mmCIF file of C-alpha atoms in Angstrom:
data_model
loop_
_atom_site.group_PDB
_atom_site.id
_atom_site.type_symbol
_atom_site.label_atom_id
_atom_site.label_comp_id
_atom_site.label_asym_id
_atom_site.label_seq_id
_atom_site.Cartn_x
_atom_site.Cartn_y
_atom_site.Cartn_z
ATOM 1 C CA UNK F 1 10.986 18.045 -78.645
ATOM 2 C CA UNK F 2 9.466 15.459 -76.320
ATOM 3 C CA UNK F 3 11.585 12.532 -77.559
ATOM 4 C CA UNK F 4 9.843 9.220 -76.917
ATOM 5 C CA UNK F 5 6.649 9.195 -74.869
ATOM 6 C CA UNK F 6 4.519 6.295 -73.654
ATOM 7 C CA UNK F 7 0.968 6.099 -72.392
ATOM 8 C CA UNK F 8 -0.203 4.969 -69.949
ATOM 9 C CA UNK F 9 2.510 4.978 -67.287
ATOM 10 C CA UNK F 10 0.766 2.387 -65.105
ATOM 11 C CA UNK F 11 -2.023 -0.086 -65.666
ATOM 12 C CA UNK F 12 -3.596 -2.986 -63.832
ATOM 13 C CA UNK F 13 -5.521 -5.555 -65.870
ATOM 14 C CA UNK F 14 -7.464 -8.658 -65.017
ATOM 15 C CA UNK F 15 -6.613 -11.880 -66.812
ATOM 16 C CA UNK F 16 -8.313 -11.963 -70.176
ATOM 17 C CA UNK F 17 -8.725 -8.206 -70.570
ATOM 18 C CA UNK F 18 -7.240 -6.357 -73.497
ATOM 19 C CA UNK F 19 -5.361 -3.101 -73.769
ATOM 20 C CA UNK F 20 -3.173 -1.019 -76.057
ATOM 21 C CA UNK F 21 0.039 0.749 -75.148
ATOM 22 C CA UNK F 22 0.904 3.805 -77.195
ATOM 23 C CA UNK F 23 4.406 4.931 -78.062
ATOM 24 C CA UNK F 24 5.049 8.226 -79.821
ATOM 25 C CA UNK F 25 8.279 9.818 -81.034
ATOM 26 C CA UNK F 26 8.860 13.218 -82.566
ATOM 27 C CA UNK F 27 12.375 12.624 -83.901
ATOM 28 C CA UNK F 28 11.313 11.296 -87.300
ATOM 29 C CA UNK F 29 12.998 7.944 -86.641
ATOM 30 C CA UNK F 30 12.255 5.072 -88.966
ATOM 31 C CA UNK F 31 12.925 2.265 -86.511
ATOM 32 C CA UNK F 32 10.819 1.704 -83.411
ATOM 33 C CA UNK F 33 10.847 -1.110 -80.875
ATOM 34 C CA UNK F 34 8.912 -2.577 -77.991
ATOM 35 C CA UNK F 35 10.814 -4.272 -75.158
ATOM 36 C CA UNK F 36 9.762 -5.835 -71.918
ATOM 37 C CA UNK F 37 11.922 -5.846 -68.824
ATOM 38 C CA UNK F 38 11.578 -8.445 -66.103
ATOM 39 C CA UNK F 39 13.728 -8.882 -62.997
ATOM 40 C CA UNK F 40 16.855 -10.869 -63.793
ATOM 41 C CA UNK F 41 15.994 -11.066 -67.498
ATOM 42 C CA UNK F 42 17.263 -7.781 -68.861
ATOM 43 C CA UNK F 43 15.400 -6.188 -71.756
ATOM 44 C CA UNK F 44 13.868 -8.480 -74.349
ATOM 45 C CA UNK F 45 12.604 -7.423 -77.758
ATOM 46 C CA UNK F 46 8.901 -8.077 -78.384
ATOM 47 C CA UNK F 47 8.261 -6.536 -81.810
ATOM 48 C CA UNK F 48 9.870 -3.892 -83.945
ATOM 49 C CA UNK F 49 9.149 -1.766 -86.987
ATOM 50 C CA UNK F 50 11.504 -0.509 -89.683
ATOM 51 C CA UNK F 51 9.059 2.025 -91.039
ATOM 52 C CA UNK F 52 5.457 3.104 -91.383
ATOM 53 C CA UNK F 53 3.227 0.173 -92.212
ATOM 54 C CA UNK F 54 5.824 -2.492 -91.348
ATOM 55 C CA UNK F 55 6.209 -4.684 -88.269
ATOM 56 C CA UNK F 56 8.252 -7.739 -87.378
ATOM 57 C CA UNK F 57 8.594 -10.194 -84.507
ATOM 58 C CA UNK F 58 11.360 -9.985 -81.971
ATOM 59 C CA UNK F 59 12.529 -12.449 -79.356
ATOM 60 C CA UNK F 60 9.291 -12.772 -77.324
ATOM 61 C CA UNK F 61 6.311 -11.868 -79.591
ATOM 62 C CA UNK F 62 3.704 -14.360 -78.371
ATOM 63 C CA UNK F 63 0.594 -12.782 -76.875
ATOM 64 C CA UNK F 64 1.295 -9.359 -78.376
ATOM 65 C CA UNK F 65 0.377 -7.557 -81.573
ATOM 66 C CA UNK F 66 1.644 -4.266 -82.938
ATOM 67 C CA UNK F 67 0.757 -1.687 -85.527
ATOM 68 C CA UNK F 68 2.610 1.222 -87.122
ATOM 69 C CA UNK F 69 -0.014 3.154 -89.060
ATOM 70 C CA UNK F 70 1.841 6.435 -88.667
ATOM 71 C CA UNK F 71 5.589 6.910 -88.616
ATOM 72 C CA UNK F 72 5.545 8.621 -85.241
ATOM 73 C CA UNK F 73 3.394 6.056 -83.439
ATOM 74 C CA UNK F 74 3.955 2.421 -82.541
ATOM 75 C CA UNK F 75 1.153 0.585 -80.732
ATOM 76 C CA UNK F 76 1.501 -2.568 -78.665
ATOM 77 C CA UNK F 77 -1.641 -4.584 -78.053
ATOM 78 C CA UNK F 78 -2.491 -7.340 -75.622
ATOM 79 C CA UNK F 79 -5.619 -9.134 -76.785
ATOM 80 C CA UNK F 80 -6.072 -11.385 -73.756
ATOM 81 C CA UNK F 81 -3.771 -10.442 -70.911
ATOM 82 C CA UNK F 82 -2.088 -13.139 -68.836
ATOM 83 C CA UNK F 83 -0.228 -12.860 -65.508
ATOM 84 C CA UNK F 84 2.989 -13.767 -67.364
ATOM 85 C CA UNK F 85 2.686 -10.426 -69.145
ATOM 86 C CA UNK F 86 3.175 -8.528 -65.903
ATOM 87 C CA UNK F 87 6.248 -6.485 -66.702
ATOM 88 C CA UNK F 88 7.644 -3.069 -67.453
ATOM 89 C CA UNK F 89 7.322 -2.201 -71.129
ATOM 90 C CA UNK F 90 9.720 0.159 -72.863
ATOM 91 C CA UNK F 91 9.356 1.652 -76.271
ATOM 92 C CA UNK F 92 12.402 2.917 -78.151
ATOM 93 C CA UNK F 93 13.239 4.591 -81.421
ATOM 94 C CA UNK F 94 16.602 4.671 -83.072
ATOM 95 C CA UNK F 95 19.116 6.413 -85.199
ATOM 96 C CA UNK F 96 21.781 4.286 -86.856
ATOM 97 C CA UNK F 97 23.477 3.355 -83.617
ATOM 98 C CA UNK F 98 21.716 4.799 -80.594
ATOM 99 C CA UNK F 99 18.327 4.043 -79.138
ATOM 100 C CA UNK F 100 16.201 6.534 -77.265
ATOM 101 C CA UNK F 101 13.898 5.012 -74.693
ATOM 102 C CA UNK F 102 10.503 6.092 -73.479
ATOM 103 C CA UNK F 103 9.812 6.308 -69.739
ATOM 104 C CA UNK F 104 8.176 2.887 -69.547
ATOM 105 C CA UNK F 105 4.755 1.445 -68.729
ATOM 106 C CA UNK F 106 4.351 -0.714 -65.644
ATOM 107 C CA UNK F 107 1.688 -3.328 -66.337
ATOM 108 C CA UNK F 108 0.293 -5.704 -63.740
ATOM 109 C CA UNK F 109 -2.020 -8.532 -64.744
ATOM 110 C CA UNK F 110 -3.920 -10.156 -61.891
ATOM 111 C CA UNK J 1 21.618 -16.482 -81.630
ATOM 112 C CA UNK J 2 23.200 -13.257 -80.431
ATOM 113 C CA UNK J 3 24.366 -13.278 -76.834
ATOM 114 C CA UNK J 4 25.558 -10.637 -74.395
ATOM 115 C CA UNK J 5 26.858 -11.585 -70.949
ATOM 116 C CA UNK J 6 27.595 -9.142 -68.175
ATOM 117 C CA UNK J 7 29.528 -9.691 -64.988
ATOM 118 C CA UNK J 8 29.249 -9.400 -62.134
ATOM 119 C CA UNK J 9 25.457 -9.421 -61.849
ATOM 120 C CA UNK J 10 25.676 -7.384 -58.682
ATOM 121 C CA UNK J 11 28.374 -5.445 -56.896
ATOM 122 C CA UNK J 12 28.503 -3.542 -53.616
ATOM 123 C CA UNK J 13 31.359 -1.107 -52.984
ATOM 124 C CA UNK J 14 32.070 1.888 -50.811
ATOM 125 C CA UNK J 15 31.987 5.465 -51.948
ATOM 126 C CA UNK J 16 35.326 6.446 -53.456
ATOM 127 C CA UNK J 17 36.163 2.981 -54.740
ATOM 128 C CA UNK J 18 36.866 2.264 -58.401
ATOM 129 C CA UNK J 19 34.737 -0.363 -60.133
ATOM 130 C CA UNK J 20 35.062 -2.273 -63.390
ATOM 131 C CA UNK J 21 32.035 -3.810 -65.065
ATOM 132 C CA UNK J 22 32.427 -6.431 -67.767
ATOM 133 C CA UNK J 23 30.511 -7.233 -70.922
ATOM 134 C CA UNK J 24 31.236 -10.000 -73.426
ATOM 135 C CA UNK J 25 29.320 -10.720 -76.611
ATOM 136 C CA UNK J 26 28.796 -13.242 -79.346
ATOM 137 C CA UNK J 27 26.916 -11.667 -82.233
ATOM 138 C CA UNK J 28 26.806 -11.817 -85.989
ATOM 139 C CA UNK J 29 27.822 -8.679 -87.874
ATOM 140 C CA UNK J 30 28.812 -6.553 -84.898
ATOM 141 C CA UNK J 31 28.093 -2.846 -85.420
ATOM 142 C CA UNK J 32 28.343 -1.207 -82.030
ATOM 143 C CA UNK J 33 28.296 -1.786 -78.296
ATOM 144 C CA UNK J 34 26.365 0.509 -76.017
ATOM 145 C CA UNK J 35 26.397 1.119 -72.292
ATOM 146 C CA UNK J 36 23.325 2.398 -70.466
ATOM 147 C CA UNK J 37 22.650 3.435 -66.894
ATOM 148 C CA UNK J 38 19.251 2.565 -65.507
ATOM 149 C CA UNK J 39 17.896 3.948 -62.288
ATOM 150 C CA UNK J 40 14.205 3.708 -61.487
ATOM 151 C CA UNK J 41 13.151 4.576 -65.001
ATOM 152 C CA UNK J 42 14.188 4.132 -68.615
ATOM 153 C CA UNK J 43 17.801 3.385 -69.540
ATOM 154 C CA UNK J 44 19.876 6.458 -70.257
ATOM 155 C CA UNK J 45 22.666 6.346 -72.789
ATOM 156 C CA UNK J 46 26.279 6.469 -71.594
ATOM 157 C CA UNK J 47 28.614 5.380 -74.387
ATOM 158 C CA UNK J 48 28.678 3.874 -77.821
ATOM 159 C CA UNK J 49 31.743 1.974 -78.988
ATOM 160 C CA UNK J 50 32.342 0.843 -82.540
ATOM 161 C CA UNK J 51 35.199 -0.746 -84.424
ATOM 162 C CA UNK J 52 36.451 2.749 -85.235
ATOM 163 C CA UNK J 53 36.004 4.179 -81.757
ATOM 164 C CA UNK J 54 37.106 1.733 -79.123
ATOM 165 C CA UNK J 55 37.607 4.020 -76.113
ATOM 166 C CA UNK J 56 35.326 6.629 -74.639
ATOM 167 C CA UNK J 57 35.574 8.776 -71.533
ATOM 168 C CA UNK J 58 33.204 11.107 -69.777
ATOM 169 C CA UNK J 59 34.166 12.462 -66.398
ATOM 170 C CA UNK J 60 34.662 9.576 -64.002
ATOM 171 C CA UNK J 61 33.301 7.016 -66.467
ATOM 172 C CA UNK J 62 35.266 5.380 -69.222
ATOM 173 C CA UNK J 63 34.794 2.403 -71.475
ATOM 174 C CA UNK J 64 36.986 0.309 -73.723
ATOM 175 C CA UNK J 65 36.087 -2.127 -76.464
ATOM 176 C CA UNK J 66 38.357 -5.134 -77.012
ATOM 177 C CA UNK J 67 37.571 -6.331 -80.516
ATOM 178 C CA UNK J 68 39.868 -9.318 -80.234
ATOM 179 C CA UNK J 69 38.339 -10.592 -77.001
ATOM 180 C CA UNK J 70 34.786 -9.551 -78.025
ATOM 181 C CA UNK J 71 34.319 -7.708 -74.788
ATOM 182 C CA UNK J 72 34.059 -4.314 -73.191
ATOM 183 C CA UNK J 73 34.629 -2.847 -69.768
ATOM 184 C CA UNK J 74 33.027 0.122 -68.072
ATOM 185 C CA UNK J 75 35.155 1.818 -65.414
ATOM 186 C CA UNK J 76 33.857 4.179 -62.788
ATOM 187 C CA UNK J 77 36.424 5.948 -60.627
ATOM 188 C CA UNK J 78 35.849 7.750 -57.323
ATOM 189 C CA UNK J 79 32.354 6.281 -57.097
ATOM 190 C CA UNK J 80 29.514 8.265 -55.540
ATOM 191 C CA UNK J 81 26.175 7.141 -54.146
ATOM 192 C CA UNK J 82 24.543 8.621 -57.236
ATOM 193 C CA UNK J 83 26.329 6.016 -59.331
ATOM 194 C CA UNK J 84 24.122 3.330 -57.786
ATOM 195 C CA UNK J 85 22.114 1.874 -60.665
ATOM 196 C CA UNK J 86 21.819 -1.039 -63.031
ATOM 197 C CA UNK J 87 24.359 -0.787 -65.841
ATOM 198 C CA UNK J 88 23.261 -2.374 -69.074
ATOM 199 C CA UNK J 89 25.441 -3.462 -71.948
ATOM 200 C CA UNK J 90 23.863 -3.966 -75.361
ATOM 201 C CA UNK J 91 25.074 -4.789 -78.839
ATOM 202 C CA UNK J 92 23.733 -3.680 -82.204
ATOM 203 C CA UNK J 93 24.278 -6.296 -84.873
ATOM 204 C CA UNK J 94 23.243 -6.927 -88.447
ATOM 205 C CA UNK J 95 21.285 -4.130 -90.036
ATOM 206 C CA UNK J 96 20.020 -2.716 -86.783
ATOM 207 C CA UNK J 97 16.523 -3.895 -87.592
ATOM 208 C CA UNK J 98 16.626 -6.510 -84.887
ATOM 209 C CA UNK J 99 17.215 -3.941 -82.199
ATOM 210 C CA UNK J 100 19.723 -4.308 -79.459
ATOM 211 C CA UNK J 101 20.640 -7.511 -77.692
ATOM 212 C CA UNK J 102 20.928 -6.693 -74.003
ATOM 213 C CA UNK J 103 22.853 -8.316 -71.224
ATOM 214 C CA UNK J 104 21.081 -8.858 -67.921
ATOM 215 C CA UNK J 105 22.823 -5.895 -66.356
ATOM 216 C CA UNK J 106 25.098 -5.286 -63.380
ATOM 217 C CA UNK J 107 23.364 -3.968 -60.279
ATOM 218 C CA UNK J 108 25.857 -1.596 -58.686
ATOM 219 C CA UNK J 109 25.323 -0.358 -55.142
ATOM 220 C CA UNK J 110 27.553 2.352 -53.695
ATOM 221 C CA UNK J 111 27.523 2.502 -49.921
ATOM 222 C CA UNK J 112 28.346 5.772 -48.184
#
């Protein structure tokens, strides 16, 4: 039981490049989330999903897209990366009350 | 808009001291309040407090939920250098679909 995993762990992009972050969970959770964490800002919700095939916007969705084609996977895409998207990205999946976090992806956009 | 405020934002104490971290919230349809510890990686779960379970304790850590004051405290007694971390407070509200609303965290530093 690996819990929540994220790939890649680190990435450096140039402005305008695109990439996809992959989150996978093996706990059969319905709900999955993408957060970003910036210094002094805490964790902020980007997008979330309440089940396979569904997605919804969170607090800071602009510049990101997501897909949940399979229950165990939740993908976060950046179509045209900007320096403001430099951050640490955490994926999480949840039971009714507790969230389990992945190890994070550190993304730098130059 | 849901809001979670933690205080202090940072705290430096000496090993062996007792610390109290504060969290206050304004949310619709409160379901639970969670405390996490974050070192140089993902947050790790400490406690969950709900309306039916307002006090939790684990070793030197304990937490209380004050439903009337819409707040919670996290106490750490006999602090150790390994307690140095960012402590995050978060609240689940509504149907849980919106995820957690996080405070900005308290950066706790324990000096030997």
